[in-house]
Structures are given as C-alpha cells and as structure tokens.
PDB file of N, CA and C in Angstrom:
ATOM      1  N   MET A   1       0.831  -1.182   0.000  1.00 60.00           N
ATOM      2  CA  MET A   1       0.000   0.000   0.000  1.00 60.00           C
ATOM      3  C   MET A   1       0.878   1.249   0.000  1.00 60.00           C
ATOM      4  N   GLU A   2       0.500   2.192  -0.816  1.00 69.00           N
ATOM      5  CA  GLU A   2       1.173   3.491  -0.794  1.00 69.00           C
ATOM      6  C   GLU A   2       0.779   4.196   0.502  1.00 69.00           C
ATOM      7  N   THR A   3       1.717   4.899   1.103  1.00 73.00           N
ATOM      8  CA  THR A   3       1.399   5.633   2.328  1.00 73.00           C
ATOM      9  C   THR A   3       1.362   7.122   2.039  1.00 73.00           C
ATOM     10  N   SER A   4       0.800   7.858   2.947  1.00 82.00           N
ATOM     11  CA  SER A   4       0.703   9.305   2.825  1.00 82.00           C
ATOM     12  C   SER A   4       1.511   9.937   3.951  1.00 82.00           C
ATOM     13  N   ASN A   5       1.486  11.238   4.017  1.00 90.00           N
ATOM     14  CA  ASN A   5       2.148  11.951   5.106  1.00 90.00           C
ATOM     15  C   ASN A   5       1.101  12.463   6.093  1.00 90.00           C
ATOM     16  N   LYS A   6      -0.008  11.710   6.224  1.00 92.00           N
ATOM     17  CA  LYS A   6      -1.079  12.062   7.148  1.00 92.00           C
ATOM     18  C   LYS A   6      -0.935  11.260   8.436  1.00 92.00           C
ATOM     19  N   TYR A   7      -1.274  11.907   9.532  1.00 91.00           N
ATOM     20  CA  TYR A   7      -1.208  11.274  10.849  1.00 91.00           C
ATOM     21  C   TYR A   7      -2.493  11.590  11.598  1.00 91.00           C
ATOM     22  N   ALA A   8      -2.845  10.703  12.511  1.00 93.00           N
ATOM     23  CA  ALA A   8      -4.070  10.899  13.273  1.00 93.00           C
ATOM     24  C   ALA A   8      -3.941  10.236  14.638  1.00 93.00           C
ATOM     25  N   TRP A   9      -4.757  10.695  15.563  1.00 90.00           N
ATOM     26  CA  TRP A   9      -4.887  10.020  16.848  1.00 90.00           C
ATOM     27  C   TRP A   9      -6.231  10.377  17.452  1.00 90.00           C
ATOM     28  N   ILE A  10      -6.607   9.667  18.486  1.00 91.00           N
ATOM     29  CA  ILE A  10      -7.887   9.874  19.165  1.00 91.00           C
ATOM     30  C   ILE A  10      -7.619  10.125  20.645  1.00 91.00           C
ATOM     31  N   TRP A  11      -8.307  11.105  21.191  1.00 89.00           N
ATOM     32  CA  TRP A  11      -8.260  11.389  22.629  1.00 89.00           C
ATOM     33  C   TRP A  11      -9.668  11.451  23.171  1.00 89.00           C
ATOM     34  N   GLU A  12      -9.788  11.075  24.417  1.00 92.00           N
ATOM     35  CA  GLU A  12     -11.041  11.259  25.132  1.00 92.00           C
ATOM     36  C   GLU A  12     -10.830  12.376  26.136  1.00 92.00           C
ATOM     37  N   ILE A  13     -11.742  13.337  26.132  1.00 95.00           N
ATOM     38  CA  ILE A  13     -11.663  14.484  27.032  1.00 95.00           C
ATOM     39  C   ILE A  13     -12.522  14.190  28.261  1.00 95.00           C
ATOM     40  N   LYS A  14     -11.979  14.511  29.425  1.00 95.00           N
ATOM     41  CA  LYS A  14     -12.730  14.324  30.668  1.00 95.00           C
ATOM     42  C   LYS A  14     -13.974  15.210  30.631  1.00 95.00           C
ATOM     43  N   GLU A  15     -15.093  14.618  31.008  1.00 96.00           N
ATOM     44  CA  GLU A  15     -16.396  15.296  30.918  1.00 96.00           C
ATOM     45  C   GLU A  15     -16.385  16.682  31.563  1.00 96.00           C
ATOM     46  N   GLU A  16     -15.733  16.813  32.715  1.00 97.00           N
ATOM     47  CA  GLU A  16     -15.747  18.088  33.439  1.00 97.00           C
ATOM     48  C   GLU A  16     -14.934  19.179  32.738  1.00 97.00           C
ATOM     49  N   HIS A  17     -14.141  18.816  31.733  1.00 97.00           N
ATOM     50  CA  HIS A  17     -13.321  19.789  31.011  1.00 97.00           C
ATOM     51  C   HIS A  17     -13.759  19.983  29.566  1.00 97.00           C
ATOM     52  N   LEU A  18     -14.830  19.326  29.174  1.00 97.00           N
ATOM     53  CA  LEU A  18     -15.238  19.310  27.774  1.00 97.00           C
ATOM     54  C   LEU A  18     -15.475  20.710  27.213  1.00 97.00           C
ATOM     55  N   GLU A  19     -16.260  21.529  27.889  1.00 97.00           N
ATOM     56  CA  GLU A  19     -16.570  22.875  27.389  1.00 97.00           C
ATOM     57  C   GLU A  19     -15.305  23.731  27.287  1.00 97.00           C
ATOM     58  N   GLU A  20     -14.457  23.685  28.301  1.00 97.00           N
ATOM     59  CA  GLU A  20     -13.222  24.464  28.280  1.00 97.00           C
ATOM     60  C   GLU A  20     -12.298  24.011  27.148  1.00 97.00           C
ATOM     61  N   TYR A  21     -12.206  22.703  26.937  1.00 97.00           N
ATOM     62  CA  TYR A  21     -11.355  22.156  25.877  1.00 97.00           C
ATOM     63  C   TYR A  21     -11.837  22.638  24.502  1.00 97.00           C
ATOM     64  N   ILE A  22     -13.133  22.570  24.286  1.00 97.00           N
ATOM     65  CA  ILE A  22     -13.701  23.031  23.021  1.00 97.00           C
ATOM     66  C   ILE A  22     -13.428  24.517  22.828  1.00 97.00           C
ATOM     67  N   ASN A  23     -13.655  25.306  23.866  1.00 97.00           N
ATOM     68  CA  ASN A  23     -13.421  26.753  23.765  1.00 97.00           C
ATOM     69  C   ASN A  23     -11.969  27.085  23.452  1.00 97.00           C
ATOM     70  N   LEU A  24     -11.032  26.361  24.046  1.00 96.00           N
ATOM     71  CA  LEU A  24      -9.618  26.582  23.735  1.00 96.00           C
ATOM     72  C   LEU A  24      -9.342  26.353  22.251  1.00 96.00           C
ATOM     73  N   HIS A  25      -9.973  25.342  21.693  1.00 96.00           N
ATOM     74  CA  HIS A  25      -9.717  25.013  20.292  1.00 96.00           C
ATOM     75  C   HIS A  25     -10.524  25.867  19.325  1.00 96.00           C
ATOM     76  N   LEU A  26     -11.626  26.433  19.771  1.00 97.00           N
ATOM     77  CA  LEU A  26     -12.357  27.386  18.939  1.00 97.00           C
ATOM     78  C   LEU A  26     -11.636  28.731  18.894  1.00 97.00           C
ATOM     79  N   ASN A  27     -10.816  28.990  19.911  1.00 96.00           N
ATOM     80  CA  ASN A  27     -10.065  30.247  20.006  1.00 96.00           C
ATOM     81  C   ASN A  27      -8.617  29.961  20.390  1.00 96.00           C
ATOM     82  N   PRO A  28      -7.867  29.265  19.515  1.00 96.00           N
ATOM     83  CA  PRO A  28      -6.493  28.886  19.884  1.00 96.00           C
ATOM     84  C   PRO A  28      -5.563  30.092  19.944  1.00 96.00           C
ATOM     85  N   TRP A  29      -4.536  29.960  20.749  1.00 97.00           N
ATOM     86  CA  TRP A  29      -3.527  31.011  20.840  1.00 97.00           C
ATOM     87  C   TRP A  29      -2.822  31.119  19.486  1.00 97.00           C
ATOM     88  N   GLN A  30      -2.591  32.333  19.034  1.00 98.00           N
ATOM     89  CA  GLN A  30      -1.900  32.541  17.763  1.00 98.00           C
ATOM     90  C   GLN A  30      -0.517  31.894  17.769  1.00 98.00           C
ATOM     91  N   GLU A  31       0.180  31.981  18.891  1.00 98.00           N
ATOM     92  CA  GLU A  31       1.529  31.408  18.959  1.00 98.00           C
ATOM     93  C   GLU A  31       1.515  29.886  18.826  1.00 98.00           C
ATOM     94  N   ILE A  32       0.435  29.245  19.235  1.00 97.00           N
ATOM     95  CA  ILE A  32       0.316  27.789  19.066  1.00 97.00           C
ATOM     96  C   ILE A  32       0.176  27.452  17.584  1.00 97.00           C
ATOM     97  N   LEU A  33      -0.638  28.211  16.888  1.00 97.00           N
ATOM     98  CA  LEU A  33      -0.804  27.994  15.451  1.00 97.00           C
ATOM     99  C   LEU A  33       0.526  28.186  14.725  1.00 97.00           C
ATOM    100  N   GLU A  34       1.241  29.232  15.090  1.00 98.00           N
ATOM    101  CA  GLU A  34       2.538  29.519  14.465  1.00 98.00           C
ATOM    102  C   GLU A  34       3.553  28.422  14.755  1.00 98.00           C
ATOM    103  N   GLU A  35       3.595  27.947  15.981  1.00 98.00           N
ATOM    104  CA  GLU A  35       4.555  26.898  16.345  1.00 98.00           C
ATOM    105  C   GLU A  35       4.273  25.593  15.603  1.00 98.00           C
ATOM    106  N   HIS A  36       3.016  25.240  15.461  1.00 97.00           N
ATOM    107  CA  HIS A  36       2.687  24.026  14.715  1.00 97.00           C
ATOM    108  C   HIS A  36       3.087  24.172  13.244  1.00 97.00           C
ATOM    109  N   SER A  37       2.874  25.352  12.683  1.00 98.00           N
ATOM    110  CA  SER A  37       3.299  25.589  11.296  1.00 98.00           C
ATOM    111  C   SER A  37       4.812  25.500  11.170  1.00 98.00           C
ATOM    112  N   LYS A  38       5.548  26.108  12.114  1.00 98.00           N
ATOM    113  CA  LYS A  38       7.013  26.037  12.096  1.00 98.00           C
ATOM    114  C   LYS A  38       7.508  24.603  12.243  1.00 98.00           C
ATOM    115  N   ALA A  39       6.752  23.778  12.967  1.00 98.00           N
ATOM    116  CA  ALA A  39       7.121  22.374  13.169  1.00 98.00           C
ATOM    117  C   ALA A  39       6.914  21.552  11.896  1.00 98.00           C
ATOM    118  N   GLY A  40       6.175  22.119  10.944  1.00 97.00           N
ATOM    119  CA  GLY A  40       5.924  21.396   9.699  1.00 97.00           C
ATOM    120  C   GLY A  40       4.572  20.712   9.650  1.00 97.00           C
ATOM    121  N   ILE A  41       3.705  21.042  10.597  1.00 97.00           N
ATOM    122  CA  ILE A  41       2.361  20.460  10.626  1.00 97.00           C
ATOM    123  C   ILE A  41       1.434  21.335   9.799  1.00 97.00           C
ATOM    124  N   LYS A  42       0.638  20.681   8.943  1.00 96.00           N
ATOM    125  CA  LYS A  42      -0.290  21.433   8.094  1.00 96.00           C
ATOM    126  C   LYS A  42      -1.580  20.639   7.919  1.00 96.00           C
ATOM    127  N   ASN A  43      -2.595  21.318   7.408  1.00 96.00           N
ATOM    128  CA  ASN A  43      -3.905  20.686   7.187  1.00 96.00           C
ATOM    129  C   ASN A  43      -4.368  19.922   8.428  1.00 96.00           C
ATOM    130  N   TYR A  44      -4.287  20.588   9.563  1.00 96.00           N
ATOM    131  CA  TYR A  44      -4.598  19.996  10.861  1.00 96.00           C
ATOM    132  C   TYR A  44      -6.078  20.210  11.164  1.00 96.00           C
ATOM    133  N   SER A  45      -6.783  19.135  11.426  1.00 96.00           N
ATOM    134  CA  SER A  45      -8.200  19.200  11.772  1.00 96.00           C
ATOM    135  C   SER A  45      -8.451  18.393  13.031  1.00 96.00           C
ATOM    136  N   ILE A  46      -9.452  18.829  13.785  1.00 97.00           N
ATOM    137  CA  ILE A  46      -9.898  18.086  14.955  1.00 97.00           C
ATOM    138  C   ILE A  46     -11.410  17.919  14.816  1.00 97.00           C
ATOM    139  N   PHE A  47     -11.881  16.691  14.979  1.00 97.00           N
ATOM    140  CA  PHE A  47     -13.301  16.385  14.877  1.00 97.00           C
ATOM    141  C   PHE A  47     -13.790  15.878  16.230  1.00 97.00           C
ATOM    142  N   GLN A  48     -15.015  16.253  16.582  1.00 97.00           N
ATOM    143  CA  GLN A  48     -15.578  15.874  17.871  1.00 97.00           C
ATOM    144  C   GLN A  48     -16.714  14.882  17.710  1.00 97.00           C
ATOM    145  N   ASN A  49     -16.737  13.888  18.591  1.00 97.00           N
ATOM    146  CA  ASN A  49     -17.837  12.943  18.722  1.00 97.00           C
ATOM    147  C   ASN A  49     -18.081  12.785  20.209  1.00 97.00           C
ATOM    148  N   GLY A  50     -18.968  13.601  20.763  1.00 96.00           N
ATOM    149  CA  GLY A  50     -19.187  13.607  22.211  1.00 96.00           C
ATOM    150  C   GLY A  50     -17.934  14.105  22.899  1.00 96.00           C
ATOM    151  N   ASN A  51     -17.363  13.289  23.792  1.00 96.00           N
ATOM    152  CA  ASN A  51     -16.122  13.705  24.451  1.00 96.00           C
ATOM    153  C   ASN A  51     -14.903  12.999  23.844  1.00 96.00           C
ATOM    154  N   GLN A  52     -15.095  12.406  22.677  1.00 95.00           N
ATOM    155  CA  GLN A  52     -13.993  11.795  21.931  1.00 95.00           C
ATOM    156  C   GLN A  52     -13.630  12.731  20.778  1.00 95.00           C
ATOM    157  N   PHE A  53     -12.316  12.943  20.606  1.00 95.00           N
ATOM    158  CA  PHE A  53     -11.829  13.846  19.568  1.00 95.00           C
ATOM    159  C   PHE A  53     -10.852  13.103  18.661  1.00 95.00           C
ATOM    160  N   PHE A  54     -11.009  13.323  17.365  1.00 95.00           N
ATOM    161  CA  PHE A  54     -10.161  12.709  16.348  1.00 95.00           C
ATOM    162  C   PHE A  54      -9.319  13.814  15.727  1.00 95.00           C
ATOM    163  N   TYR A  55      -8.005  13.639  15.752  1.00 94.00           N
ATOM    164  CA  TYR A  55      -7.054  14.636  15.267  1.00 94.00           C
ATOM    165  C   TYR A  55      -6.396  14.097  14.005  1.00 94.00           C
ATOM    166  N   CYS A  56      -6.332  14.906  12.974  1.00 95.00           N
ATOM    167  CA  CYS A  56      -5.733  14.492  11.719  1.00 95.00           C
ATOM    168  C   CYS A  56      -4.905  15.651  11.169  1.00 95.00           C
ATOM    169  N   PHE A  57      -3.672  15.351  10.739  1.00 95.00           N
ATOM    170  CA  PHE A  57      -2.819  16.391  10.171  1.00 95.00           C
ATOM    171  C   PHE A  57      -1.847  15.783   9.174  1.00 95.00           C
ATOM    172  N   GLU A  58      -1.213  16.634   8.411  1.00 95.00           N
ATOM    173  CA  GLU A  58      -0.183  16.210   7.477  1.00 95.00           C
ATOM    174  C   GLU A  58       1.150  16.756   7.938  1.00 95.00           C
ATOM    175  N   CYS A  59       2.205  15.982   7.681  1.00 94.00           N
ATOM    176  CA  CYS A  59       3.538  16.385   8.111  1.00 94.00           C
ATOM    177  C   CYS A  59       4.563  15.555   7.350  1.00 94.00           C
ATOM    178  N   ASP A  60       5.597  16.206   6.833  1.00 94.00           N
ATOM    179  CA  ASP A  60       6.628  15.481   6.093  1.00 94.00           C
ATOM    180  C   ASP A  60       7.504  14.624   7.002  1.00 94.00           C
ATOM    181  N   ASP A  61       7.767  15.098   8.223  1.00 92.00           N
ATOM    182  CA  ASP A  61       8.594  14.329   9.164  1.00 92.00           C
ATOM    183  C   ASP A  61       8.027  14.514  10.569  1.00 92.00           C
ATOM    184  N   VAL A  62       7.210  13.567  10.998  1.00 88.00           N
ATOM    185  CA  VAL A  62       6.501  13.681  12.271  1.00 88.00           C
ATOM    186  C   VAL A  62       7.460  13.668  13.464  1.00 88.00           C
ATOM    187  N   GLU A  63       8.569  12.944  13.374  1.00 89.00           N
ATOM    188  CA  GLU A  63       9.523  12.929  14.487  1.00 89.00           C
ATOM    189  C   GLU A  63      10.152  14.299  14.691  1.00 89.00           C
ATOM    190  N   ILE A  64      10.522  14.963  13.611  1.00 94.00           N
ATOM    191  CA  ILE A  64      11.077  16.319  13.707  1.00 94.00           C
ATOM    192  C   ILE A  64      10.017  17.275  14.244  1.00 94.00           C
ATOM    193  N   ALA A  65       8.784  17.144  13.758  1.00 94.00           N
ATOM    194  CA  ALA A  65       7.699  18.020  14.210  1.00 94.00           C
ATOM    195  C   ALA A  65       7.432  17.851  15.698  1.00 94.00           C
ATOM    196  N   PHE A  66       7.322  16.604  16.163  1.00 88.00           N
ATOM    197  CA  PHE A  66       7.046  16.361  17.575  1.00 88.00           C
ATOM    198  C   PHE A  66       8.213  16.824  18.447  1.00 88.00           C
ATOM    199  N   ASP A  67       9.437  16.679  17.956  1.00 92.00           N
ATOM    200  CA  ASP A  67      10.609  17.162  18.692  1.00 92.00           C
ATOM    201  C   ASP A  67      10.571  18.681  18.815  1.00 92.00           C
ATOM    202  N   TYR A  68      10.209  19.356  17.740  1.00 96.00           N
ATOM    203  CA  TYR A  68      10.096  20.818  17.757  1.00 96.00           C
ATOM    204  C   TYR A  68       9.048  21.253  18.785  1.00 96.00           C
ATOM    205  N   ILE A  69       7.890  20.619  18.739  1.00 93.00           N
ATOM    206  CA  ILE A  69       6.806  20.963  19.663  1.00 93.00           C
ATOM    207  C   ILE A  69       7.212  20.692  21.108  1.00 93.00           C
ATOM    208  N   ALA A  70       7.925  19.608  21.343  1.00 89.00           N
ATOM    209  CA  ALA A  70       8.367  19.269  22.702  1.00 89.00           C
ATOM    210  C   ALA A  70       9.295  20.326  23.280  1.00 89.00           C
ATOM    211  N   LYS A  71       9.998  21.053  22.414  1.00 95.00           N
ATOM    212  CA  LYS A  71      10.941  22.080  22.866  1.00 95.00           C
ATOM    213  C   LYS A  71      10.345  23.484  22.849  1.00 95.00           C
ATOM    214  N   SER A  72       9.117  23.612  22.416  1.00 96.00           N
ATOM    215  CA  SER A  72       8.462  24.910  22.298  1.00 96.00           C
ATOM    216  C   SER A  72       7.862  25.348  23.634  1.00 96.00           C
ATOM    217  N   ASP A  73       8.263  26.509  24.112  1.00 97.00           N
ATOM    218  CA  ASP A  73       7.706  27.039  25.361  1.00 97.00           C
ATOM    219  C   ASP A  73       6.193  27.230  25.256  1.00 97.00           C
ATOM    220  N   ALA A  74       5.747  27.790  24.141  1.00 97.00           N
ATOM    221  CA  ALA A  74       4.311  28.033  23.955  1.00 97.00           C
ATOM    222  C   ALA A  74       3.538  26.716  23.973  1.00 97.00           C
ATOM    223  N   CYS A  75       4.042  25.730  23.248  1.00 94.00           N
ATOM    224  CA  CYS A  75       3.353  24.433  23.199  1.00 94.00           C
ATOM    225  C   CYS A  75       3.375  23.736  24.554  1.00 94.00           C
ATOM    226  N   ASN A  76       4.452  23.879  25.286  1.00 92.00           N
ATOM    227  CA  ASN A  76       4.514  23.276  26.615  1.00 92.00           C
ATOM    228  C   ASN A  76       3.535  23.941  27.576  1.00 92.00           C
ATOM    229  N   ARG A  77       3.325  25.248  27.459  1.00 95.00           N
ATOM    230  CA  ARG A  77       2.315  25.933  28.288  1.00 95.00           C
ATOM    231  C   ARG A  77       0.914  25.452  27.915  1.00 95.00           C
ATOM    232  N   TRP A  78       0.641  25.366  26.612  1.00 94.00           N
ATOM    233  CA  TRP A  78      -0.659  24.874  26.122  1.00 94.00           C
ATOM    234  C   TRP A  78      -0.885  23.440  26.597  1.00 94.00           C
ATOM    235  N   ASN A  79       0.129  22.604  26.430  1.00 89.00           N
ATOM    236  CA  ASN A  79       0.006  21.197  26.813  1.00 89.00           C
ATOM    237  C   ASN A  79      -0.171  21.017  28.315  1.00 89.00           C
ATOM    238  N   ALA A  80       0.403  21.914  29.113  1.00 89.00           N
ATOM    239  CA  ALA A  80       0.220  21.844  30.568  1.00 89.00           C
ATOM    240  C   ALA A  80      -1.249  22.049  30.922  1.00 89.00           C
ATOM    241  N   ILE A  81      -1.926  22.877  30.152  1.00 93.00           N
ATOM    242  CA  ILE A  81      -3.353  23.127  30.382  1.00 93.00           C
ATOM    243  C   ILE A  81      -4.186  21.961  29.848  1.00 93.00           C
ATOM    244  N   THR A  82      -3.961  21.588  28.601  1.00 91.00           N
ATOM    245  CA  THR A  82      -4.818  20.579  27.969  1.00 91.00           C
ATOM    246  C   THR A  82      -4.550  19.165  28.466  1.00 91.00           C
ATOM    247  N   SER A  83      -3.340  18.885  28.918  1.00 87.00           N
ATOM    248  CA  SER A  83      -3.043  17.531  29.411  1.00 87.00           C
ATOM    249  C   SER A  83      -3.893  17.171  30.620  1.00 87.00           C
ATOM    250  N   LYS A  84      -4.318  18.165  31.377  1.00 90.00           N
ATOM    251  CA  LYS A  84      -5.179  17.906  32.530  1.00 90.00           C
ATOM    252  C   LYS A  84      -6.600  17.568  32.100  1.00 90.00           C
ATOM    253  N   MET A  85      -6.920  17.893  30.851  1.00 93.00           N
ATOM    254  CA  MET A  85      -8.280  17.712  30.348  1.00 93.00           C
ATOM    255  C   MET A  85      -8.484  16.376  29.647  1.00 93.00           C
ATOM    256  N   VAL A  86      -7.397  15.746  29.217  1.00 90.00           N
ATOM    257  CA  VAL A  86      -7.509  14.510  28.437  1.00 90.00           C
ATOM    258  C   VAL A  86      -7.208  13.294  29.307  1.00 90.00           C
ATOM    259  N   LYS A  87      -7.692  12.164  28.850  1.00 85.00           N
ATOM    260  CA  LYS A  87      -7.322  10.897  29.479  1.00 85.00           C
ATOM    261  C   LYS A  87      -6.061  10.449  28.758  1.00 85.00           C
ATOM    262  N   GLY A  88      -4.919  10.766  29.313  1.00 74.00           N
ATOM    263  CA  GLY A  88      -3.624  10.537  28.685  1.00 74.00           C
ATOM    264  C   GLY A  88      -2.811  11.815  28.799  1.00 74.00           C
ATOM    265  N   SER A  89      -1.873  12.035  27.881  1.00 67.00           N
ATOM    266  CA  SER A  89      -1.051  13.235  27.947  1.00 67.00           C
ATOM    267  C   SER A  89      -0.630  13.696  26.561  1.00 67.00           C
ATOM    268  N   PHE A  90      -0.669  15.013  26.363  1.00 64.00           N
ATOM    269  CA  PHE A  90      -0.158  15.634  25.151  1.00 64.00           C
ATOM    270  C   PHE A  90       1.322  15.957  25.286  1.00 64.00           C
ATOM    271  N   ASP A  91       1.881  15.740  26.449  1.00 63.00           N
ATOM    272  CA  ASP A  91       3.259  16.139  26.733  1.00 63.00           C
ATOM    273  C   ASP A  91       4.236  15.211  26.023  1.00 63.00           C
ATOM    274  N   PHE A  92       4.934  15.737  25.016  1.00 61.00           N
ATOM    275  CA  PHE A  92       5.876  14.933  24.243  1.00 61.00           C
ATOM    276  C   PHE A  92       7.122  14.579  25.050  1.00 61.00           C
ATOM    277  N   ASN A  93       7.279  15.188  26.229  1.00 64.00           N
ATOM    278  CA  ASN A  93       8.407  14.859  27.097  1.00 64.00           C
ATOM    279  C   ASN A  93       8.096  13.672  28.004  1.00 64.00           C
ATOM    280  N   GLU A  94       6.841  13.236  28.012  1.00 69.00           N
ATOM    281  CA  GLU A  94       6.433  12.071  28.805  1.00 69.00           C
ATOM    282  C   GLU A  94       7.020  10.802  28.177  1.00 69.00           C
ATOM    283  N   PRO A  95       7.217   9.759  28.985  1.00 66.00           N
ATOM    284  CA  PRO A  95       7.755   8.517  28.423  1.00 66.00           C
ATOM    285  C   PRO A  95       6.800   7.856  27.428  1.00 66.00           C
ATOM    286  N   ASP A  96       5.508   8.092  27.553  1.00 66.00           N
ATOM    287  CA  ASP A  96       4.531   7.465  26.657  1.00 66.00           C
ATOM    288  C   ASP A  96       3.557   8.522  26.127  1.00 66.00           C
ATOM    289  N   PRO A  97       4.043   9.419  25.236  1.00 67.00           N
ATOM    290  CA  PRO A  97       3.165  10.474  24.713  1.00 67.00           C
ATOM    291  C   PRO A  97       2.219   9.933  23.649  1.00 67.00           C
ATOM    292  N   ILE A  98       1.433  10.817  23.059  1.00 72.00           N
ATOM    293  CA  ILE A  98       0.531  10.403  21.988  1.00 72.00           C
ATOM    294  C   ILE A  98       1.315   9.707  20.880  1.00 72.00           C
ATOM    295  N   LYS A  99       0.663   8.778  20.259  1.00 74.00           N
ATOM    296  CA  LYS A  99       1.266   8.058  19.141  1.00 74.00           C
ATOM    297  C   LYS A  99       0.292   8.100  17.971  1.00 74.00           C
ATOM    298  N   PRO A 100       0.780   8.455  16.799  1.00 77.00           N
ATOM    299  CA  PRO A 100      -0.117   8.469  15.643  1.00 77.00           C
ATOM    300  C   PRO A 100      -0.704   7.086  15.372  1.00 77.00           C
ATOM    301  N   LEU A 101      -1.934   7.085  14.891  1.00 84.00           N
ATOM    302  CA  LEU A 101      -2.593   5.843  14.505  1.00 84.00           C
ATOM    303  C   LEU A 101      -1.969   5.296  13.227  1.00 84.00           C
ATOM    304  N   ARG A 102      -2.016   4.010  13.070  1.00 82.00           N
ATOM    305  CA  ARG A 102      -1.502   3.367  11.866  1.00 82.00           C
ATOM    306  C   ARG A 102      -2.481   3.598  10.709  1.00 82.00           C
ATOM    307  N   GLU A 103      -1.975   4.047   9.606  1.00 86.00           N
ATOM    308  CA  GLU A 103      -2.798   4.228   8.421  1.00 86.00           C
ATOM    309  C   GLU A 103      -2.919   2.882   7.700  1.00 86.00           C
ATOM    310  N   VAL A 104      -4.157   2.434   7.478  1.00 85.00           N
ATOM    311  CA  VAL A 104      -4.362   1.152   6.827  1.00 85.00           C
ATOM    312  C   VAL A 104      -5.008   1.292   5.445  1.00 85.00           C
ATOM    313  N   PHE A 105      -5.406   2.502   5.076  1.00 85.00           N
ATOM    314  CA  PHE A 105      -5.970   2.742   3.761  1.00 85.00           C
ATOM    315  C   PHE A 105      -5.715   4.169   3.365  1.00 85.00           C
ATOM    316  N   TYR A 106      -5.347   4.361   2.096  1.00 83.00           N
ATOM    317  CA  TYR A 106      -5.099   5.697   1.570  1.00 83.00           C
ATOM    318  C   TYR A 106      -5.538   5.731   0.114  1.00 83.00           C
ATOM    319  N   LEU A 107      -6.472   6.598  -0.230  1.00 81.00           N
ATOM    320  CA  LEU A 107      -6.920   6.799  -1.605  1.00 81.00           C
ATOM    321  C   LEU A 107      -6.420   8.153  -2.049  1.00 81.00           C
ATOM    322  N   LYS A 108      -5.542   8.156  -3.013  1.00 78.00           N
ATOM    323  CA  LYS A 108      -4.946   9.410  -3.490  1.00 78.00           C
ATOM    324  C   LYS A 108      -5.833  10.049  -4.526  1.00 78.00           C
TER     325      LYS A 108
END
C-alpha cells in the first residue's frame, strides 16, 4: 500500500473539562498555530464525537515536528493546560506520549 504523510490520533476528554477544551480550540492562541506551522504540521483538523476527539494532520517528518513541539515554550504551556483535560497526555516529554494511529488505507 502506498502511504501518505497524514497522521491521526484519538483522545477522550474528561467530561468536566469538555466545554473548556472546546473553547480553547475554537479560540487557539496565535503562537500555538505559528509553532505548529514552524514544526511542519499542516492541514490539521480536529473532529468531535461527544467527548472523543479525532485529530488528523499532514507532516513530512513527524519525528522532527514532535521534537520541535516538545521544545516549544508556547506548546509546553498549552500542553500543561490541555493535558489535565484529556485521558492521557499531550506532553511529548512524557515517556509514553501520543502516538499516531496506523494508516491502513489511503486513496490518493
């Protein structure tokens, strides 16, 4: 199978933080948007299904992008807030951070 440069993952947001999490993403910090662009992340979308969120983005080198984000002060401040809202962690400095889902089908 041909692969793409798309990545995705799923998070569940704690019920008590759902409204705040949505509001943060409806009004993201400009510096967060800039840092993700500098990291090489593009065409980034987040979809909601109740308190489950599906994240999808494109990136030429996800390891370089995640390393950049892990070293970003702005992203670390954002992640300190949002990591408390998810079941898991957005912190790329954690021993077991988010992992992209395996792509099993791609139609070009």
